[in-house]
Amino acid sequence: MTGGAGYIGAHTAALLRRRGYAVTVVDNLSRGYRHNVGDAPFHQLDLADTPALSALVAAIRPDAVVHFAAYIAVGESMRVPELYFANNTGGSLSLLTAMTRAGIRCLVFSSTAAVYGMPRAVPILEDFPIAPVNAYGESKVLVERMLPWFDQVHGLRSMVLRYFNAAGADPEGRLGEEHEPETHLIPLLLRAVLSGEPVTVFGDDYPTPDGTCIRDYIHVHDLAEAHILALEALFAGAPSNQFNVGLGQGYSVLEVIRAVESVTGKKVPYRVGPRREGDPAILVAGAGRLGRTLGWAPQYPGLTEIVRTAWDFARQRSQTK
Ligand code: UFG
């Protein structure tokens, strides 16, 4: 697994290991945390180092690779796109090269709802036009576009998972969302509750019922489960495919604020500011393909439960700091 020291990677590694899979984590720790890896075998390595990566893949000979390692900040990708194309696109190409050399032919790839850009309708289906509006999304699209060629030429089958808004934490409170700087809504709202520092709502003049953006929040455990189902489908010989991973249910920023207030029992201090560049008004997954094809069924089908696990984690973290 690449990127196993990050938020979604660490949850997936933990779940895989609970299911009896042997997981080796590769991460350069540029954005992830060593403590997220726990006692899994770990190699600190940059994907850009193709010779070292090839040697490692050849030595481990994994049955499959689950590839999370990437930068994920949309805003940053519009300031330094070169970083995103080098790390996300170039890093993936290096990994595909190393896998091909070693004859590893199964890949689960972390993609994003950002590949759809400003969708023409919601819910978004997997065959909607791919039209990213930021460099982050494009850096993932470029990888998605390489994959069919690796399949055709090298027989490398892949499952592409396009995440909507990952949120929540391990219910036992050990793993949760920690980005520095944090840009994601739910952890920022929880921090605001704990610190009293107001959050800015990015725009309340969108064409939505309350004027704030609507997103499809999905619990990181359900996201991790999607990876395991994708892997198992590959092991069973399934052909390459692409899947949206979301609940198919949208919540506005103000609805998320209300959910945080009901879970924490505290007011969220916030003010309304201007729109953030590149934010689509509504992103909601048409997530039927994942359920139909892989049998995925979410354990956290509601926002309140998702926020509750994130709150338990945020509270615990603030006490240990
Ligand atoms: N928001 C605020 N204030 C904040 C932070 C966020 O109002 O301080 C709003 C955003 O405008 C957006 C919603 O909260 O409407 C969610 O924002 P996030 O930054 O948490 O998530 P995004 O939807 O922007 O991003 C997510 C993933 C990206 C992915 C993108 C696809 O984190 O990796 O979905 O569009 F690219």
mmCIF file of C-alpha atoms and ligand atoms in Angstrom, residues 72-74 112-115 117 134 136-137 163-166 183-186 188 199-203 206 212-215 217 253 276 278-281 283, ligand 1:
data_model
loop_
_atom_site.group_PDB
_atom_site.id
_atom_site.type_symbol
_atom_site.label_atom_id
_atom_site.label_comp_id
_atom_site.label_asym_id
_atom_site.label_seq_id
_atom_site.Cartn_x
_atom_site.Cartn_y
_atom_site.Cartn_z
ATOM 1 C CA ILE A 72 -5.033 16.411 -1.965
ATOM 2 C CA ALA A 73 -5.359 20.156 -1.423
ATOM 3 C CA VAL A 74 -7.310 21.713 -4.274
ATOM 4 C CA THR A 112 -11.731 11.842 -6.642
ATOM 5 C CA ALA A 113 -15.061 13.493 -7.388
ATOM 6 C CA ALA A 114 -12.896 16.389 -8.573
ATOM 7 C CA VAL A 115 -12.494 14.537 -11.910
ATOM 8 C CA GLY A 117 -15.440 19.351 -12.274
ATOM 9 C CA ASN A 134 -8.507 22.265 -10.842
ATOM 10 C CA TYR A 136 -5.607 18.349 -8.383
ATOM 11 C CA GLY A 137 -8.490 16.772 -10.307
ATOM 12 C CA TYR A 163 -14.118 9.541 -3.447
ATOM 13 C CA PHE A 164 -16.628 12.177 -2.508
ATOM 14 C CA ASN A 165 -16.083 13.859 0.901
ATOM 15 C CA ALA A 166 -14.296 11.489 3.250
ATOM 16 C CA THR A 183 -8.824 22.631 4.958
ATOM 17 C CA HIS A 184 -11.730 20.203 5.354
ATOM 18 C CA LEU A 185 -15.054 21.334 6.674
ATOM 19 C CA ILE A 186 -15.885 18.864 9.454
ATOM 20 C CA LEU A 188 -12.492 22.747 10.969
ATOM 21 C CA VAL A 199 -14.933 29.224 10.720
ATOM 22 C CA THR A 200 -15.656 30.980 7.448
ATOM 23 C CA VAL A 201 -18.520 29.590 5.386
ATOM 24 C CA PHE A 202 -17.368 29.967 1.799
ATOM 25 C CA GLY A 203 -20.352 31.639 0.186
ATOM 26 C CA TYR A 206 -25.076 29.312 -4.376
ATOM 27 C CA THR A 212 -24.373 27.049 0.808
ATOM 28 C CA CYS A 213 -22.557 24.263 -1.055
ATOM 29 C CA ILE A 214 -23.844 20.719 -0.893
ATOM 30 C CA ARG A 215 -21.475 17.755 -0.543
ATOM 31 C CA TYR A 217 -19.970 13.063 3.135
ATOM 32 C CA VAL A 253 -22.503 23.555 4.790
ATOM 33 C CA ARG A 276 -13.830 29.730 -2.492
ATOM 34 C CA GLY A 278 -13.317 26.254 -7.837
ATOM 35 C CA ASP A 279 -16.078 25.027 -5.497
ATOM 36 C CA PRO A 280 -18.955 23.383 -7.380
ATOM 37 C CA ALA A 281 -22.379 24.194 -5.860
ATOM 38 C CA LEU A 283 -21.521 17.287 -5.575
HETATM 39 N N1 UFG B 1 -16.056 24.924 3.421
HETATM 40 C C1 UFG B 1 -16.350 26.115 4.069
HETATM 41 N N2 UFG B 1 -15.442 26.618 4.931
HETATM 42 C C2 UFG B 1 -14.240 26.017 5.195
HETATM 43 C C3 UFG B 1 -13.949 24.794 4.530
HETATM 44 C C4 UFG B 1 -14.883 24.279 3.649
HETATM 45 O O1 UFG B 1 -17.405 26.697 3.860
HETATM 46 O O2 UFG B 1 -13.440 26.559 5.988
HETATM 47 C C5 UFG B 1 -17.037 24.369 2.493
HETATM 48 C C6 UFG B 1 -16.500 24.251 1.077
HETATM 49 O O3 UFG B 1 -16.723 25.434 0.372
HETATM 50 C C7 UFG B 1 -17.289 23.073 0.545
HETATM 51 C C8 UFG B 1 -17.544 22.201 1.778
HETATM 52 O O4 UFG B 1 -17.315 23.048 2.891
HETATM 53 O O5 UFG B 1 -18.524 23.498 0.079
HETATM 54 C C9 UFG B 1 -16.601 21.027 1.860
HETATM 55 O O6 UFG B 1 -15.272 21.498 1.720
HETATM 56 P P1 UFG B 1 -14.004 20.581 1.961
HETATM 57 O O7 UFG B 1 -12.795 21.451 1.759
HETATM 58 O O8 UFG B 1 -14.153 19.842 3.239
HETATM 59 O O9 UFG B 1 -14.106 19.514 0.803
HETATM 60 P P2 UFG B 1 -14.206 19.745 -0.771
HETATM 61 O O10 UFG B 1 -15.601 19.355 -1.153
HETATM 62 O O11 UFG B 1 -13.717 21.042 -1.207
HETATM 63 O O12 UFG B 1 -13.095 18.715 -1.250
HETATM 64 C C10 UFG B 1 -13.318 17.348 -1.319
HETATM 65 C C11 UFG B 1 -11.992 16.626 -1.153
HETATM 66 C C12 UFG B 1 -11.067 16.987 -2.267
HETATM 67 C C13 UFG B 1 -11.752 16.750 -3.581
HETATM 68 C C14 UFG B 1 -13.062 17.470 -3.651
HETATM 69 C C15 UFG B 1 -13.811 17.132 -4.900
HETATM 70 O O13 UFG B 1 -11.406 16.951 0.071
HETATM 71 O O14 UFG B 1 -9.917 16.208 -2.169
HETATM 72 O O15 UFG B 1 -13.881 17.076 -2.564
HETATM 73 O O16 UFG B 1 -14.478 18.265 -5.319
HETATM 74 F F1 UFG B 1 -10.996 17.199 -4.593
#
